[in-house]
Amino acid sequence: MPTNSEVEMSPAEVDAHLSRHETGVLALARGDAPYAIPISYGYDADERALYLRLVSTPDSEKREFLASSPEARVVVYEEDGDEYASVVGVGPLERVDLDALTPETIAQYGETQRPLFEIWADDKPELDIELYRFTPETLTGRTVVVERDEE
């Protein structure tokens, strides 16, 4: 029978976890309908904010959920052998107006590796690339070690 040890991450460990990764899962909810997608992000540890570039088409489910200003949850996780670590942030997802961009925020979006602006051809005018900032109201992490019985 496996035994587990579970440890809460310190704020510094949470920041380190988010800083060394670039992908996670964004989950949105609207009424009883859930929606989750893989994302790429840049992380600013000083502001404890994630910066996302989200691409959608006019009739996409993603665009419908984003338009409803839903509560958001971001999960960033990793597995290394018998050790599992995850960070979960909960809070509002804010669309960033292009007029509000500063050199500092542009640098944060540069950290988001996927989707790259360059991959979309000019003949895709229906694609909408929007910038978002996620500043979680709660940000927690934990590490779980599974010790397996050797047979």
PDB file of C-alpha atoms in Angstrom:
ATOM      1  CA  MET A   1       0.000   0.000   0.000  1.00  0.00           C
ATOM      2  CA  PRO A   2       1.522   3.361  -0.993  1.00  0.00           C
ATOM      3  CA  THR A   3       1.946   6.062   1.613  1.00  0.00           C
ATOM      4  CA  ASN A   4       1.865   9.758   0.846  1.00  0.00           C
ATOM      5  CA  SER A   5       3.500  12.761   2.376  1.00  0.00           C
ATOM      6  CA  GLU A   6       2.010  16.114   1.471  1.00  0.00           C
ATOM      7  CA  VAL A   7       3.643  19.482   2.102  1.00  0.00           C
ATOM      8  CA  GLU A   8       2.278  22.961   1.465  1.00  0.00           C
ATOM      9  CA  MET A   9       4.605  25.150  -0.600  1.00  0.00           C
ATOM     10  CA  SER A  10       5.851  28.433   0.797  1.00  0.00           C
ATOM     11  CA  PRO A  11       5.103  31.598  -1.229  1.00  0.00           C
ATOM     12  CA  ALA A  12       8.716  31.539  -2.486  1.00  0.00           C
ATOM     13  CA  GLU A  13       8.307  27.899  -3.605  1.00  0.00           C
ATOM     14  CA  VAL A  14       5.044  28.780  -5.380  1.00  0.00           C
ATOM     15  CA  ASP A  15       6.802  31.645  -7.195  1.00  0.00           C
ATOM     16  CA  ALA A  16       9.706  29.370  -8.168  1.00  0.00           C
ATOM     17  CA  HIS A  17       7.305  26.715  -9.491  1.00  0.00           C
ATOM     18  CA  LEU A  18       5.378  29.220 -11.622  1.00  0.00           C
ATOM     19  CA  SER A  19       8.601  30.880 -12.820  1.00  0.00           C
ATOM     20  CA  ARG A  20      10.205  27.681 -14.091  1.00  0.00           C
ATOM     21  CA  HIS A  21       7.147  26.530 -16.063  1.00  0.00           C
ATOM     22  CA  GLU A  22       5.437  28.074 -19.050  1.00  0.00           C
ATOM     23  CA  THR A  23       2.298  25.977 -19.460  1.00  0.00           C
ATOM     24  CA  GLY A  24      -0.704  25.041 -17.388  1.00  0.00           C
ATOM     25  CA  VAL A  25      -4.475  24.658 -17.539  1.00  0.00           C
ATOM     26  CA  LEU A  26      -6.955  27.538 -17.460  1.00  0.00           C
ATOM     27  CA  ALA A  27     -10.406  26.573 -16.192  1.00  0.00           C
ATOM     28  CA  LEU A  28     -13.417  28.867 -16.522  1.00  0.00           C
ATOM     29  CA  ALA A  29     -16.992  28.391 -15.337  1.00  0.00           C
ATOM     30  CA  ARG A  30     -20.231  29.961 -16.453  1.00  0.00           C
ATOM     31  CA  GLY A  31     -23.279  28.788 -14.566  1.00  0.00           C
ATOM     32  CA  ASP A  32     -23.095  25.007 -14.508  1.00  0.00           C
ATOM     33  CA  ALA A  33     -20.890  24.815 -17.593  1.00  0.00           C
ATOM     34  CA  PRO A  34     -17.141  24.236 -17.089  1.00  0.00           C
ATOM     35  CA  TYR A  35     -14.439  24.967 -19.663  1.00  0.00           C
ATOM     36  CA  ALA A  36     -10.729  24.131 -19.429  1.00  0.00           C
ATOM     37  CA  ILE A  37      -7.896  24.647 -21.918  1.00  0.00           C
ATOM     38  CA  PRO A  38      -4.119  24.305 -21.971  1.00  0.00           C
ATOM     39  CA  ILE A  39      -2.345  27.658 -21.872  1.00  0.00           C
ATOM     40  CA  SER A  40       1.085  29.213 -22.028  1.00  0.00           C
ATOM     41  CA  TYR A  41       1.940  32.038 -19.685  1.00  0.00           C
ATOM     42  CA  GLY A  42       4.623  34.412 -18.491  1.00  0.00           C
ATOM     43  CA  TYR A  43       4.922  34.939 -14.720  1.00  0.00           C
ATOM     44  CA  ASP A  44       5.853  38.050 -12.762  1.00  0.00           C
ATOM     45  CA  ALA A  45       6.830  36.951  -9.240  1.00  0.00           C
ATOM     46  CA  ASP A  46       6.963  40.530  -7.937  1.00  0.00           C
ATOM     47  CA  GLU A  47       3.318  41.123  -8.857  1.00  0.00           C
ATOM     48  CA  ARG A  48       2.342  37.436  -8.541  1.00  0.00           C
ATOM     49  CA  ALA A  49       0.563  37.726 -11.892  1.00  0.00           C
ATOM     50  CA  LEU A  50       0.362  35.479 -14.938  1.00  0.00           C
ATOM     51  CA  TYR A  51       0.249  36.940 -18.441  1.00  0.00           C
ATOM     52  CA  LEU A  52      -1.596  35.009 -21.160  1.00  0.00           C
ATOM     53  CA  ARG A  53      -2.086  35.306 -24.924  1.00  0.00           C
ATOM     54  CA  LEU A  54      -5.327  33.611 -25.888  1.00  0.00           C
ATOM     55  CA  VAL A  55      -6.337  32.929 -29.487  1.00  0.00           C
ATOM     56  CA  SER A  56      -9.944  32.285 -30.507  1.00  0.00           C
ATOM     57  CA  THR A  57     -12.269  32.376 -33.501  1.00  0.00           C
ATOM     58  CA  PRO A  58     -15.578  34.290 -33.592  1.00  0.00           C
ATOM     59  CA  ASP A  59     -17.736  31.206 -33.012  1.00  0.00           C
ATOM     60  CA  SER A  60     -15.464  29.478 -30.489  1.00  0.00           C
ATOM     61  CA  GLU A  61     -16.540  28.255 -27.089  1.00  0.00           C
ATOM     62  CA  LYS A  62     -13.433  29.938 -25.677  1.00  0.00           C
ATOM     63  CA  ARG A  63     -14.583  33.354 -26.882  1.00  0.00           C
ATOM     64  CA  GLU A  64     -18.046  32.799 -25.382  1.00  0.00           C
ATOM     65  CA  PHE A  65     -16.581  31.961 -21.984  1.00  0.00           C
ATOM     66  CA  LEU A  66     -14.087  34.830 -22.037  1.00  0.00           C
ATOM     67  CA  ALA A  67     -16.841  37.315 -22.935  1.00  0.00           C
ATOM     68  CA  SER A  68     -18.789  36.340 -19.805  1.00  0.00           C
ATOM     69  CA  SER A  69     -16.034  37.564 -17.400  1.00  0.00           C
ATOM     70  CA  PRO A  70     -15.930  34.229 -15.600  1.00  0.00           C
ATOM     71  CA  GLU A  71     -14.105  33.340 -12.417  1.00  0.00           C
ATOM     72  CA  ALA A  72     -10.862  31.626 -13.425  1.00  0.00           C
ATOM     73  CA  ARG A  73      -8.632  28.935 -12.025  1.00  0.00           C
ATOM     74  CA  VAL A  74      -5.113  28.196 -13.281  1.00  0.00           C
ATOM     75  CA  VAL A  75      -3.333  24.935 -12.471  1.00  0.00           C
ATOM     76  CA  VAL A  76       0.382  24.404 -13.113  1.00  0.00           C
ATOM     77  CA  TYR A  77       1.720  20.971 -12.227  1.00  0.00           C
ATOM     78  CA  GLU A  78       4.675  18.658 -12.664  1.00  0.00           C
ATOM     79  CA  GLU A  79       5.614  15.064 -11.978  1.00  0.00           C
ATOM     80  CA  ASP A  80       9.116  13.842 -11.209  1.00  0.00           C
ATOM     81  CA  GLY A  81       9.239  10.168 -10.332  1.00  0.00           C
ATOM     82  CA  ASP A  82       7.290   9.697  -7.117  1.00  0.00           C
ATOM     83  CA  GLU A  83       7.025  13.453  -6.449  1.00  0.00           C
ATOM     84  CA  TYR A  84       4.121  15.550  -7.688  1.00  0.00           C
ATOM     85  CA  ALA A  85       3.844  19.311  -7.349  1.00  0.00           C
ATOM     86  CA  SER A  86       1.010  21.639  -8.256  1.00  0.00           C
ATOM     87  CA  VAL A  87       0.092  25.282  -7.886  1.00  0.00           C
ATOM     88  CA  VAL A  88      -3.500  26.494  -8.102  1.00  0.00           C
ATOM     89  CA  GLY A  89      -4.543  30.124  -8.507  1.00  0.00           C
ATOM     90  CA  VAL A  90      -8.128  31.376  -8.271  1.00  0.00           C
ATOM     91  CA  GLY A  91      -9.385  34.804  -9.219  1.00  0.00           C
ATOM     92  CA  PRO A  92     -10.522  37.101 -12.009  1.00  0.00           C
ATOM     93  CA  LEU A  93      -9.116  36.986 -15.516  1.00  0.00           C
ATOM     94  CA  GLU A  94      -8.683  40.515 -16.843  1.00  0.00           C
ATOM     95  CA  ARG A  95      -8.482  41.400 -20.517  1.00  0.00           C
ATOM     96  CA  VAL A  96      -5.646  43.861 -21.149  1.00  0.00           C
ATOM     97  CA  ASP A  97      -6.388  46.755 -23.477  1.00  0.00           C
ATOM     98  CA  LEU A  98      -3.612  47.140 -26.037  1.00  0.00           C
ATOM     99  CA  ASP A  99      -3.479  50.875 -25.252  1.00  0.00           C
ATOM    100  CA  ALA A 100      -2.542  50.001 -21.652  1.00  0.00           C
ATOM    101  CA  LEU A 101       0.570  48.018 -22.591  1.00  0.00           C
ATOM    102  CA  THR A 102       3.891  49.122 -21.154  1.00  0.00           C
ATOM    103  CA  PRO A 103       7.378  47.847 -22.018  1.00  0.00           C
ATOM    104  CA  GLU A 104       7.287  45.810 -18.782  1.00  0.00           C
ATOM    105  CA  THR A 105       4.011  44.073 -19.609  1.00  0.00           C
ATOM    106  CA  ILE A 106       5.087  43.460 -23.193  1.00  0.00           C
ATOM    107  CA  ALA A 107       8.145  41.645 -21.795  1.00  0.00           C
ATOM    108  CA  GLN A 108       5.828  39.420 -19.708  1.00  0.00           C
ATOM    109  CA  TYR A 109       3.801  38.438 -22.765  1.00  0.00           C
ATOM    110  CA  GLY A 110       7.069  37.649 -24.518  1.00  0.00           C
ATOM    111  CA  GLU A 111       7.529  34.866 -21.951  1.00  0.00           C
ATOM    112  CA  THR A 112       4.396  33.091 -23.193  1.00  0.00           C
ATOM    113  CA  GLN A 113       5.716  30.528 -25.627  1.00  0.00           C
ATOM    114  CA  ARG A 114       2.455  29.269 -27.109  1.00  0.00           C
ATOM    115  CA  PRO A 115       0.641  30.269 -29.197  1.00  0.00           C
ATOM    116  CA  LEU A 116       3.227  32.257 -31.065  1.00  0.00           C
ATOM    117  CA  PHE A 117       1.914  35.262 -32.971  1.00  0.00           C
ATOM    118  CA  GLU A 118       4.007  34.224 -35.956  1.00  0.00           C
ATOM    119  CA  ILE A 119       2.236  30.903 -36.550  1.00  0.00           C
ATOM    120  CA  TRP A 120      -0.990  32.508 -37.769  1.00  0.00           C
ATOM    121  CA  ALA A 121      -1.054  33.308 -41.456  1.00  0.00           C
ATOM    122  CA  ASP A 122      -2.357  36.617 -42.803  1.00  0.00           C
ATOM    123  CA  ASP A 123      -5.358  34.820 -44.316  1.00  0.00           C
ATOM    124  CA  LYS A 124      -6.792  34.128 -40.848  1.00  0.00           C
ATOM    125  CA  PRO A 125      -8.586  37.427 -40.120  1.00  0.00           C
ATOM    126  CA  GLU A 126     -11.162  35.653 -37.950  1.00  0.00           C
ATOM    127  CA  LEU A 127      -8.529  34.794 -35.341  1.00  0.00           C
ATOM    128  CA  ASP A 128      -8.646  37.023 -32.320  1.00  0.00           C
ATOM    129  CA  ILE A 129      -5.480  37.258 -30.199  1.00  0.00           C
ATOM    130  CA  GLU A 130      -6.224  38.838 -26.848  1.00  0.00           C
ATOM    131  CA  LEU A 131      -3.944  39.539 -23.928  1.00  0.00           C
ATOM    132  CA  TYR A 132      -4.999  38.705 -20.381  1.00  0.00           C
ATOM    133  CA  ARG A 133      -3.617  39.211 -16.910  1.00  0.00           C
ATOM    134  CA  PHE A 134      -4.440  36.766 -14.144  1.00  0.00           C
ATOM    135  CA  THR A 135      -3.744  38.053 -10.641  1.00  0.00           C
ATOM    136  CA  PRO A 136      -5.039  35.303  -8.357  1.00  0.00           C
ATOM    137  CA  GLU A 137      -6.851  36.177  -5.159  1.00  0.00           C
ATOM    138  CA  THR A 138      -5.578  32.874  -3.775  1.00  0.00           C
ATOM    139  CA  LEU A 139      -2.383  31.139  -4.865  1.00  0.00           C
ATOM    140  CA  THR A 140      -1.434  27.875  -3.199  1.00  0.00           C
ATOM    141  CA  GLY A 141       0.880  24.989  -3.925  1.00  0.00           C
ATOM    142  CA  ARG A 142       1.662  21.584  -2.563  1.00  0.00           C
ATOM    143  CA  THR A 143       4.108  18.789  -3.089  1.00  0.00           C
ATOM    144  CA  VAL A 144       3.107  15.155  -2.675  1.00  0.00           C
ATOM    145  CA  VAL A 145       5.581  12.289  -2.420  1.00  0.00           C
ATOM    146  CA  VAL A 146       4.218   8.809  -3.005  1.00  0.00           C
ATOM    147  CA  GLU A 147       6.254   6.086  -1.342  1.00  0.00           C
ATOM    148  CA  ARG A 148       5.394   2.828  -3.025  1.00  0.00           C
ATOM    149  CA  ASP A 149       5.791  -0.533  -1.372  1.00  0.00           C
ATOM    150  CA  GLU A 150       8.411  -2.634  -3.087  1.00  0.00           C
ATOM    151  CA  GLU A 151       7.242  -6.169  -3.805  1.00  0.00           C
TER     152      GLU A 151
END
